Amino acid sequence: MNYYYAEYENSENPLVKDIISLADQILTLYIEGNDHDKLKSLEITDKLLKDVKLYVENVKDTSLAISDIKEVFSGGFPQNKSIIFIETLLVIKRVEYYFRGEEIYDFGLEHNAMFVSFLMILLGFTKKSVFGAQIKEYIASTERAFPYNKESGYTGRKRLFYRNAYRAEMYSHRFYTDLNPEGMYDMYTPLILTRMATEQYLKELYEKSTGKDAPQTPAECRIELREGKVITRYYARELWAVLERGNINTHQGESNYAFANLHGIKVLTHCFKEMNK
């Protein structure tokens, strides 16, 4: 037990102890392991999800978090998806596609581990995030995947993508002004900008692969690209999460978690590499 020793020892519920133990195994494999171990963490996540399903179905907890997790496992797809719903379903589907033999990208493995840490907090088993220090380091970092001075080197949809990606990344970090000397970190803005950049990526990919004008919405592009096997079902699901986060933020004013925002920026980095191939 490397990350949740106290939580494990303090629990008297056998199912809760098993969930905590599995979470600890997942985080150990991801944080301390090699590439094979990181993939192995998805197999343990499958076991964790089954235990969590049993737990939330039987716990008498009316909190929003528990209710949303229950809804995901029941197969419900509400019209107004919650932020918890989006992240949980993404993890469930990612594990499913892993067992189907699809390639899982590094940013997906990282999101899986960060979600597990977050899930332990949601379920009330701990109050601390294993990745808290890493996320704080990212926020304060000056490294950028999308430097401002490179924007003028692109045209068309690629430039539109870059403009949004640059700003999404900028607002994901702490920055300083005379008006706000303490710095600022904003999760609302980058989620919307990440969605907008992803729309340009999907439309360019659609037009390049089909020779036709892209459909009006990025969701239509994503579905047609997936059905045409231009992108895998797994990758389509990662992009789905990015689009849904932006939509729920725009229409419901519901922000997301720092680890989910970090996932979105890394998805954009992957998209841009694909655009430049």
PDB file of C-alpha atoms in Angstrom:
ATOM      1  CA  MET A   1       0.000   0.000   0.000  1.00  0.00           C
ATOM      2  CA  ASN A   2       1.780   3.128  -1.247  1.00  0.00           C
ATOM      3  CA  TYR A   3      -0.825   5.912  -1.361  1.00  0.00           C
ATOM      4  CA  TYR A   4      -3.832   4.965   0.771  1.00  0.00           C
ATOM      5  CA  TYR A   5      -2.389   3.095   3.747  1.00  0.00           C
ATOM      6  CA  ALA A   6      -4.241   5.116   6.401  1.00  0.00           C
ATOM      7  CA  GLU A   7      -7.522   5.021   4.476  1.00  0.00           C
ATOM      8  CA  TYR A   8      -7.230   1.253   4.071  1.00  0.00           C
ATOM      9  CA  GLU A   9      -6.424   0.655   7.728  1.00  0.00           C
ATOM     10  CA  ASN A  10      -9.230   2.911   8.950  1.00  0.00           C
ATOM     11  CA  SER A  11     -11.958   1.263   6.881  1.00  0.00           C
ATOM     12  CA  GLU A  12     -14.023  -1.596   8.299  1.00  0.00           C
ATOM     13  CA  ASN A  13     -16.098  -2.224   5.158  1.00  0.00           C
ATOM     14  CA  PRO A  14     -14.594  -5.137   3.154  1.00  0.00           C
ATOM     15  CA  LEU A  15     -15.831  -3.736  -0.173  1.00  0.00           C
ATOM     16  CA  VAL A  16     -14.431  -0.292   0.581  1.00  0.00           C
ATOM     17  CA  LYS A  17     -11.098  -1.832   1.589  1.00  0.00           C
ATOM     18  CA  ASP A  18     -11.011  -3.699  -1.716  1.00  0.00           C
ATOM     19  CA  ILE A  19     -11.752  -0.516  -3.686  1.00  0.00           C
ATOM     20  CA  ILE A  20      -9.013   1.366  -1.846  1.00  0.00           C
ATOM     21  CA  SER A  21      -6.552  -1.480  -2.423  1.00  0.00           C
ATOM     22  CA  LEU A  22      -7.318  -1.609  -6.152  1.00  0.00           C
ATOM     23  CA  ALA A  23      -6.987   2.174  -6.446  1.00  0.00           C
ATOM     24  CA  ASP A  24      -3.597   1.979  -4.762  1.00  0.00           C
ATOM     25  CA  GLN A  25      -2.496  -0.733  -7.209  1.00  0.00           C
ATOM     26  CA  ILE A  26      -3.606   1.372 -10.199  1.00  0.00           C
ATOM     27  CA  LEU A  27      -1.734   4.454  -9.027  1.00  0.00           C
ATOM     28  CA  THR A  28       1.359   2.431  -8.180  1.00  0.00           C
ATOM     29  CA  LEU A  29       1.408   0.806 -11.622  1.00  0.00           C
ATOM     30  CA  TYR A  30       0.941   4.144 -13.388  1.00  0.00           C
ATOM     31  CA  ILE A  31       3.227   6.345 -11.319  1.00  0.00           C
ATOM     32  CA  GLU A  32       6.042   3.913 -10.578  1.00  0.00           C
ATOM     33  CA  GLY A  33       5.784   1.415 -13.427  1.00  0.00           C
ATOM     34  CA  ASN A  34       6.989   1.056 -17.011  1.00  0.00           C
ATOM     35  CA  ASP A  35       4.855   1.240 -20.163  1.00  0.00           C
ATOM     36  CA  HIS A  36       3.600  -2.316 -19.657  1.00  0.00           C
ATOM     37  CA  ASP A  37       2.624  -1.510 -16.065  1.00  0.00           C
ATOM     38  CA  LYS A  38       0.742   1.605 -17.159  1.00  0.00           C
ATOM     39  CA  LEU A  39      -1.366  -0.518 -19.523  1.00  0.00           C
ATOM     40  CA  LYS A  40      -1.801  -3.105 -16.780  1.00  0.00           C
ATOM     41  CA  SER A  41      -3.365  -0.356 -14.670  1.00  0.00           C
ATOM     42  CA  LEU A  42      -6.352  -0.427 -17.040  1.00  0.00           C
ATOM     43  CA  GLU A  43      -6.939  -4.102 -16.241  1.00  0.00           C
ATOM     44  CA  ILE A  44      -7.010  -3.274 -12.541  1.00  0.00           C
ATOM     45  CA  THR A  45      -9.313  -0.343 -13.310  1.00  0.00           C
ATOM     46  CA  ASP A  46     -11.807  -2.829 -14.758  1.00  0.00           C
ATOM     47  CA  LYS A  47     -11.891  -4.617 -11.392  1.00  0.00           C
ATOM     48  CA  LEU A  48     -12.164  -1.304  -9.572  1.00  0.00           C
ATOM     49  CA  LEU A  49     -15.125  -0.180 -11.675  1.00  0.00           C
ATOM     50  CA  LYS A  50     -16.996  -3.409 -10.911  1.00  0.00           C
ATOM     51  CA  ASP A  51     -16.487  -2.885  -7.182  1.00  0.00           C
ATOM     52  CA  VAL A  52     -17.477   0.777  -7.402  1.00  0.00           C
ATOM     53  CA  LYS A  53     -20.650  -0.235  -9.227  1.00  0.00           C
ATOM     54  CA  LEU A  54     -21.557  -2.584  -6.368  1.00  0.00           C
ATOM     55  CA  TYR A  55     -20.751   0.082  -3.809  1.00  0.00           C
ATOM     56  CA  VAL A  56     -22.773   2.950  -5.295  1.00  0.00           C
ATOM     57  CA  GLU A  57     -25.751   0.687  -6.005  1.00  0.00           C
ATOM     58  CA  ASN A  58     -26.018  -0.244  -2.326  1.00  0.00           C
ATOM     59  CA  VAL A  59     -24.844   2.866  -0.480  1.00  0.00           C
ATOM     60  CA  LYS A  60     -27.594   5.113   0.867  1.00  0.00           C
ATOM     61  CA  ASP A  61     -26.032   8.353  -0.274  1.00  0.00           C
ATOM     62  CA  THR A  62     -28.046  11.052  -1.999  1.00  0.00           C
ATOM     63  CA  SER A  63     -25.090  13.291  -2.842  1.00  0.00           C
ATOM     64  CA  LEU A  64     -24.833  14.539  -6.410  1.00  0.00           C
ATOM     65  CA  ALA A  65     -21.575  12.672  -6.967  1.00  0.00           C
ATOM     66  CA  ILE A  66     -22.978   9.287  -5.939  1.00  0.00           C
ATOM     67  CA  SER A  67     -26.189   9.873  -7.915  1.00  0.00           C
ATOM     68  CA  ASP A  68     -24.266  10.739 -11.086  1.00  0.00           C
ATOM     69  CA  ILE A  69     -21.963   7.721 -10.757  1.00  0.00           C
ATOM     70  CA  LYS A  70     -24.986   5.476 -10.240  1.00  0.00           C
ATOM     71  CA  GLU A  71     -26.548   6.880 -13.398  1.00  0.00           C
ATOM     72  CA  VAL A  72     -23.461   6.073 -15.483  1.00  0.00           C
ATOM     73  CA  PHE A  73     -23.368   2.469 -14.303  1.00  0.00           C
ATOM     74  CA  SER A  74     -27.103   2.047 -14.857  1.00  0.00           C
ATOM     75  CA  GLY A  75     -26.611   2.829 -18.536  1.00  0.00           C
ATOM     76  CA  GLY A  76     -28.479   6.097 -18.332  1.00  0.00           C
ATOM     77  CA  PHE A  77     -27.596   8.802 -20.817  1.00  0.00           C
ATOM     78  CA  PRO A  78     -29.283  11.982 -19.552  1.00  0.00           C
ATOM     79  CA  GLN A  79     -29.733  14.845 -21.956  1.00  0.00           C
ATOM     80  CA  ASN A  80     -27.942  17.174 -19.565  1.00  0.00           C
ATOM     81  CA  LYS A  81     -24.797  15.222 -18.795  1.00  0.00           C
ATOM     82  CA  SER A  82     -22.925  16.196 -15.652  1.00  0.00           C
ATOM     83  CA  ILE A  83     -19.200  16.685 -15.417  1.00  0.00           C
ATOM     84  CA  ILE A  84     -18.937  13.578 -13.219  1.00  0.00           C
ATOM     85  CA  PHE A  85     -20.902  11.619 -15.802  1.00  0.00           C
ATOM     86  CA  ILE A  86     -18.550  12.634 -18.626  1.00  0.00           C
ATOM     87  CA  GLU A  87     -15.352  11.675 -16.783  1.00  0.00           C
ATOM     88  CA  THR A  88     -16.735   8.381 -15.456  1.00  0.00           C
ATOM     89  CA  LEU A  89     -18.125   7.255 -18.801  1.00  0.00           C
ATOM     90  CA  LEU A  90     -14.844   8.141 -20.514  1.00  0.00           C
ATOM     91  CA  VAL A  91     -12.966   5.825 -18.142  1.00  0.00           C
ATOM     92  CA  ILE A  92     -15.507   3.013 -18.515  1.00  0.00           C
ATOM     93  CA  LYS A  93     -15.364   3.156 -22.315  1.00  0.00           C
ATOM     94  CA  ARG A  94     -11.559   3.467 -22.393  1.00  0.00           C
ATOM     95  CA  VAL A  95     -11.210   0.238 -20.403  1.00  0.00           C
ATOM     96  CA  GLU A  96     -13.725  -1.436 -22.704  1.00  0.00           C
ATOM     97  CA  TYR A  97     -11.760  -0.458 -25.815  1.00  0.00           C
ATOM     98  CA  TYR A  98      -8.501  -1.567 -24.194  1.00  0.00           C
ATOM     99  CA  PHE A  99      -9.892  -5.091 -23.799  1.00  0.00           C
ATOM    100  CA  ARG A 100     -10.983  -4.968 -27.440  1.00  0.00           C
ATOM    101  CA  GLY A 101      -7.346  -4.491 -28.425  1.00  0.00           C
ATOM    102  CA  GLU A 102      -7.387  -0.813 -29.391  1.00  0.00           C
ATOM    103  CA  GLU A 103      -4.307   1.345 -28.825  1.00  0.00           C
ATOM    104  CA  ILE A 104      -4.593   3.565 -25.756  1.00  0.00           C
ATOM    105  CA  TYR A 105      -2.717   6.853 -25.879  1.00  0.00           C
ATOM    106  CA  ASP A 106      -0.502   8.202 -23.081  1.00  0.00           C
ATOM    107  CA  PHE A 107      -2.910  10.998 -22.229  1.00  0.00           C
ATOM    108  CA  GLY A 108      -5.643   8.398 -21.760  1.00  0.00           C
ATOM    109  CA  LEU A 109      -3.527   6.413 -19.316  1.00  0.00           C
ATOM    110  CA  GLU A 110      -2.742   9.571 -17.363  1.00  0.00           C
ATOM    111  CA  HIS A 111      -6.398  10.601 -17.256  1.00  0.00           C
ATOM    112  CA  ASN A 112      -7.328   7.123 -16.026  1.00  0.00           C
ATOM    113  CA  ALA A 113      -4.924   7.344 -13.077  1.00  0.00           C
ATOM    114  CA  MET A 114      -5.956  10.906 -12.219  1.00  0.00           C
ATOM    115  CA  PHE A 115      -9.620   9.922 -12.386  1.00  0.00           C
ATOM    116  CA  VAL A 116      -9.040   7.057  -9.948  1.00  0.00           C
ATOM    117  CA  SER A 117      -7.429   9.482  -7.485  1.00  0.00           C
ATOM    118  CA  PHE A 118     -10.369  11.850  -7.987  1.00  0.00           C
ATOM    119  CA  LEU A 119     -12.882   9.001  -7.568  1.00  0.00           C
ATOM    120  CA  MET A 120     -11.519   8.174  -4.116  1.00  0.00           C
ATOM    121  CA  ILE A 121     -12.321  11.755  -3.099  1.00  0.00           C
ATOM    122  CA  LEU A 122     -15.783  11.671  -4.712  1.00  0.00           C
ATOM    123  CA  LEU A 123     -16.677   8.505  -2.831  1.00  0.00           C
ATOM    124  CA  GLY A 124     -15.556  10.073   0.425  1.00  0.00           C
ATOM    125  CA  PHE A 125     -12.721   7.635   1.095  1.00  0.00           C
ATOM    126  CA  THR A 126     -10.018  10.328   1.254  1.00  0.00           C
ATOM    127  CA  LYS A 127      -9.669  14.104   1.091  1.00  0.00           C
ATOM    128  CA  LYS A 128      -6.346  14.272  -0.716  1.00  0.00           C
ATOM    129  CA  SER A 129      -5.416  14.047  -4.377  1.00  0.00           C
ATOM    130  CA  VAL A 130      -2.395  11.931  -5.226  1.00  0.00           C
ATOM    131  CA  PHE A 131      -1.756  14.247  -8.196  1.00  0.00           C
ATOM    132  CA  GLY A 132      -2.249  17.531  -6.370  1.00  0.00           C
ATOM    133  CA  ALA A 133       1.426  18.528  -6.488  1.00  0.00           C
ATOM    134  CA  GLN A 134       1.732  17.553 -10.173  1.00  0.00           C
ATOM    135  CA  ILE A 135      -1.282  19.658 -11.134  1.00  0.00           C
ATOM    136  CA  LYS A 136       0.009  22.653  -9.163  1.00  0.00           C
ATOM    137  CA  GLU A 137       3.361  22.290 -10.919  1.00  0.00           C
ATOM    138  CA  TYR A 138       1.613  22.251 -14.303  1.00  0.00           C
ATOM    139  CA  ILE A 139      -0.384  25.387 -13.461  1.00  0.00           C
ATOM    140  CA  ALA A 140       2.758  27.290 -12.499  1.00  0.00           C
ATOM    141  CA  SER A 141       4.847  25.981 -15.413  1.00  0.00           C
ATOM    142  CA  THR A 142       6.078  28.291 -18.171  1.00  0.00           C
ATOM    143  CA  GLU A 143       6.448  25.502 -20.733  1.00  0.00           C
ATOM    144  CA  ARG A 144       4.012  25.677 -23.639  1.00  0.00           C
ATOM    145  CA  ALA A 145       3.003  23.206 -26.335  1.00  0.00           C
ATOM    146  CA  PHE A 146       1.519  26.089 -28.357  1.00  0.00           C
ATOM    147  CA  PRO A 147       3.871  29.135 -28.284  1.00  0.00           C
ATOM    148  CA  TYR A 148       2.225  32.364 -29.369  1.00  0.00           C
ATOM    149  CA  ASN A 149       4.962  33.324 -31.847  1.00  0.00           C
ATOM    150  CA  LYS A 150       4.227  30.289 -34.064  1.00  0.00           C
ATOM    151  CA  GLU A 151       0.576  31.102 -34.739  1.00  0.00           C
ATOM    152  CA  SER A 152       1.307  33.230 -37.815  1.00  0.00           C
ATOM    153  CA  GLY A 153       2.987  30.278 -39.534  1.00  0.00           C
ATOM    154  CA  TYR A 154      -0.315  28.488 -40.158  1.00  0.00           C
ATOM    155  CA  THR A 155      -3.313  29.076 -42.383  1.00  0.00           C
ATOM    156  CA  GLY A 156      -6.864  27.822 -42.771  1.00  0.00           C
ATOM    157  CA  ARG A 157      -8.316  25.475 -40.208  1.00  0.00           C
ATOM    158  CA  LYS A 158      -4.858  24.766 -38.814  1.00  0.00           C
ATOM    159  CA  ARG A 159      -4.494  28.428 -37.866  1.00  0.00           C
ATOM    160  CA  LEU A 160      -7.970  28.481 -36.341  1.00  0.00           C
ATOM    161  CA  PHE A 161      -7.058  25.371 -34.366  1.00  0.00           C
ATOM    162  CA  TYR A 162      -3.809  26.936 -33.167  1.00  0.00           C
ATOM    163  CA  ARG A 163      -5.437  30.218 -32.114  1.00  0.00           C
ATOM    164  CA  ASN A 164      -7.868  28.367 -29.863  1.00  0.00           C
ATOM    165  CA  ALA A 165      -5.316  25.831 -28.617  1.00  0.00           C
ATOM    166  CA  TYR A 166      -2.851  28.581 -27.719  1.00  0.00           C
ATOM    167  CA  ARG A 167      -5.451  30.416 -25.681  1.00  0.00           C
ATOM    168  CA  ALA A 168      -6.804  27.246 -24.075  1.00  0.00           C
ATOM    169  CA  GLU A 169      -3.297  26.447 -22.873  1.00  0.00           C
ATOM    170  CA  MET A 170      -2.641  30.034 -21.771  1.00  0.00           C
ATOM    171  CA  TYR A 171      -5.723  30.075 -19.541  1.00  0.00           C
ATOM    172  CA  SER A 172      -4.802  26.658 -18.135  1.00  0.00           C
ATOM    173  CA  HIS A 173      -1.724  28.170 -16.483  1.00  0.00           C
ATOM    174  CA  ARG A 174      -1.176  30.855 -13.913  1.00  0.00           C
ATOM    175  CA  PHE A 175      -0.377  34.200 -15.475  1.00  0.00           C
ATOM    176  CA  TYR A 176       0.344  37.606 -14.030  1.00  0.00           C
ATOM    177  CA  THR A 177      -0.813  41.146 -14.819  1.00  0.00           C
ATOM    178  CA  ASP A 178      -0.663  44.507 -13.085  1.00  0.00           C
ATOM    179  CA  LEU A 179      -4.380  44.221 -12.362  1.00  0.00           C
ATOM    180  CA  ASN A 180      -4.069  40.704 -10.971  1.00  0.00           C
ATOM    181  CA  PRO A 181      -0.618  40.376  -9.423  1.00  0.00           C
ATOM    182  CA  GLU A 182      -1.565  37.239  -7.528  1.00  0.00           C
ATOM    183  CA  GLY A 183      -2.086  35.365 -10.757  1.00  0.00           C
ATOM    184  CA  MET A 184      -5.156  33.612 -12.103  1.00  0.00           C
ATOM    185  CA  TYR A 185      -6.215  30.082 -13.001  1.00  0.00           C
ATOM    186  CA  ASP A 186      -9.382  29.639 -15.035  1.00  0.00           C
ATOM    187  CA  MET A 187     -10.945  26.268 -15.879  1.00  0.00           C
ATOM    188  CA  TYR A 188     -14.047  27.659 -17.585  1.00  0.00           C
ATOM    189  CA  THR A 189     -12.304  29.451 -20.441  1.00  0.00           C
ATOM    190  CA  PRO A 190      -9.888  26.687 -21.536  1.00  0.00           C
ATOM    191  CA  LEU A 191     -12.631  24.057 -21.613  1.00  0.00           C
ATOM    192  CA  ILE A 192     -14.588  26.085 -24.161  1.00  0.00           C
ATOM    193  CA  LEU A 193     -11.485  26.968 -26.178  1.00  0.00           C
ATOM    194  CA  THR A 194     -10.335  23.342 -26.171  1.00  0.00           C
ATOM    195  CA  ARG A 195     -13.682  22.323 -27.601  1.00  0.00           C
ATOM    196  CA  MET A 196     -13.397  25.023 -30.293  1.00  0.00           C
ATOM    197  CA  ALA A 197      -9.915  23.887 -31.282  1.00  0.00           C
ATOM    198  CA  THR A 198     -11.088  20.270 -31.443  1.00  0.00           C
ATOM    199  CA  GLU A 199     -13.893  21.318 -33.784  1.00  0.00           C
ATOM    200  CA  GLN A 200     -11.339  22.703 -36.258  1.00  0.00           C
ATOM    201  CA  TYR A 201      -9.255  19.539 -35.960  1.00  0.00           C
ATOM    202  CA  LEU A 202     -12.232  17.277 -36.680  1.00  0.00           C
ATOM    203  CA  LYS A 203     -13.431  19.376 -39.606  1.00  0.00           C
ATOM    204  CA  GLU A 204      -9.999  19.495 -41.220  1.00  0.00           C
ATOM    205  CA  LEU A 205      -9.565  15.740 -40.748  1.00  0.00           C
ATOM    206  CA  TYR A 206     -13.002  15.149 -42.260  1.00  0.00           C
ATOM    207  CA  GLU A 207     -12.333  17.323 -45.300  1.00  0.00           C
ATOM    208  CA  LYS A 208      -8.875  15.848 -45.833  1.00  0.00           C
ATOM    209  CA  SER A 209     -10.054  12.241 -45.577  1.00  0.00           C
ATOM    210  CA  THR A 210     -13.319  12.541 -47.556  1.00  0.00           C
ATOM    211  CA  GLY A 211     -12.734  15.428 -49.976  1.00  0.00           C
ATOM    212  CA  LYS A 212     -16.102  16.860 -48.913  1.00  0.00           C
ATOM    213  CA  ASP A 213     -17.149  19.888 -46.899  1.00  0.00           C
ATOM    214  CA  ALA A 214     -17.318  19.108 -43.212  1.00  0.00           C
ATOM    215  CA  PRO A 215     -20.709  18.730 -41.493  1.00  0.00           C
ATOM    216  CA  GLN A 216     -21.931  21.669 -39.461  1.00  0.00           C
ATOM    217  CA  THR A 217     -21.147  20.285 -36.014  1.00  0.00           C
ATOM    218  CA  PRO A 218     -17.974  18.621 -34.695  1.00  0.00           C
ATOM    219  CA  ALA A 219     -20.100  15.827 -33.221  1.00  0.00           C
ATOM    220  CA  GLU A 220     -21.269  14.868 -36.726  1.00  0.00           C
ATOM    221  CA  CYS A 221     -17.668  14.891 -37.951  1.00  0.00           C
ATOM    222  CA  ARG A 222     -16.567  12.701 -35.081  1.00  0.00           C
ATOM    223  CA  ILE A 223     -19.315  10.144 -35.655  1.00  0.00           C
ATOM    224  CA  GLU A 224     -18.713   9.932 -39.416  1.00  0.00           C
ATOM    225  CA  LEU A 225     -14.943   9.667 -38.961  1.00  0.00           C
ATOM    226  CA  ARG A 226     -15.440   6.885 -36.448  1.00  0.00           C
ATOM    227  CA  GLU A 227     -17.950   5.026 -38.627  1.00  0.00           C
ATOM    228  CA  GLY A 228     -15.622   5.402 -41.618  1.00  0.00           C
ATOM    229  CA  LYS A 229     -12.759   4.028 -39.502  1.00  0.00           C
ATOM    230  CA  VAL A 230     -10.665   7.147 -40.052  1.00  0.00           C
ATOM    231  CA  ILE A 231     -10.328   7.305 -36.266  1.00  0.00           C
ATOM    232  CA  THR A 232     -10.693   4.451 -33.795  1.00  0.00           C
ATOM    233  CA  ARG A 233     -13.664   4.056 -31.491  1.00  0.00           C
ATOM    234  CA  TYR A 234     -11.304   4.674 -28.582  1.00  0.00           C
ATOM    235  CA  TYR A 235      -9.894   7.932 -29.966  1.00  0.00           C
ATOM    236  CA  ALA A 236     -13.395   9.072 -30.890  1.00  0.00           C
ATOM    237  CA  ARG A 237     -14.381   8.638 -27.239  1.00  0.00           C
ATOM    238  CA  GLU A 238     -11.479  10.788 -26.012  1.00  0.00           C
ATOM    239  CA  LEU A 239     -12.579  13.511 -28.448  1.00  0.00           C
ATOM    240  CA  TRP A 240     -16.189  13.056 -27.321  1.00  0.00           C
ATOM    241  CA  ALA A 241     -15.197  13.945 -23.765  1.00  0.00           C
ATOM    242  CA  VAL A 242     -13.436  17.125 -24.897  1.00  0.00           C
ATOM    243  CA  LEU A 243     -16.497  18.229 -26.881  1.00  0.00           C
ATOM    244  CA  GLU A 244     -18.938  17.384 -24.073  1.00  0.00           C
ATOM    245  CA  ARG A 245     -16.919  19.293 -21.472  1.00  0.00           C
ATOM    246  CA  GLY A 246     -17.028  22.403 -23.625  1.00  0.00           C
ATOM    247  CA  ASN A 247     -20.741  21.990 -24.303  1.00  0.00           C
ATOM    248  CA  ILE A 248     -21.793  21.542 -20.686  1.00  0.00           C
ATOM    249  CA  ASN A 249     -19.629  24.487 -19.714  1.00  0.00           C
ATOM    250  CA  THR A 250     -21.149  26.705 -22.405  1.00  0.00           C
ATOM    251  CA  HIS A 251     -24.790  25.753 -21.898  1.00  0.00           C
ATOM    252  CA  GLN A 252     -24.914  25.069 -18.163  1.00  0.00           C
ATOM    253  CA  GLY A 253     -22.042  27.136 -16.796  1.00  0.00           C
ATOM    254  CA  GLU A 254     -20.607  24.015 -15.204  1.00  0.00           C
ATOM    255  CA  SER A 255     -16.839  23.960 -14.989  1.00  0.00           C
ATOM    256  CA  ASN A 256     -14.700  20.853 -14.690  1.00  0.00           C
ATOM    257  CA  TYR A 257     -11.811  19.526 -12.680  1.00  0.00           C
ATOM    258  CA  ALA A 258      -8.172  20.470 -13.100  1.00  0.00           C
ATOM    259  CA  PHE A 259      -7.182  16.937 -14.150  1.00  0.00           C
ATOM    260  CA  ALA A 260      -9.862  16.934 -16.868  1.00  0.00           C
ATOM    261  CA  ASN A 261      -8.675  20.277 -18.170  1.00  0.00           C
ATOM    262  CA  LEU A 262      -5.109  18.949 -18.271  1.00  0.00           C
ATOM    263  CA  HIS A 263      -6.382  15.961 -20.275  1.00  0.00           C
ATOM    264  CA  GLY A 264      -7.995  18.318 -22.787  1.00  0.00           C
ATOM    265  CA  ILE A 265      -4.746  20.237 -23.388  1.00  0.00           C
ATOM    266  CA  LYS A 266      -2.880  16.981 -23.946  1.00  0.00           C
ATOM    267  CA  VAL A 267      -5.551  15.839 -26.394  1.00  0.00           C
ATOM    268  CA  LEU A 268      -5.000  19.084 -28.318  1.00  0.00           C
ATOM    269  CA  THR A 269      -1.246  18.419 -28.388  1.00  0.00           C
ATOM    270  CA  HIS A 270      -1.949  15.009 -29.912  1.00  0.00           C
ATOM    271  CA  CYS A 271      -4.419  16.491 -32.413  1.00  0.00           C
ATOM    272  CA  PHE A 272      -1.839  19.012 -33.579  1.00  0.00           C
ATOM    273  CA  LYS A 273       0.767  16.303 -34.138  1.00  0.00           C
ATOM    274  CA  GLU A 274      -1.783  14.470 -36.271  1.00  0.00           C
ATOM    275  CA  MET A 275      -2.548  17.625 -38.244  1.00  0.00           C
ATOM    276  CA  ASN A 276       1.153  18.072 -39.060  1.00  0.00           C
ATOM    277  CA  LYS A 277       1.769  14.556 -40.334  1.00  0.00           C
TER     278      LYS A 277
END
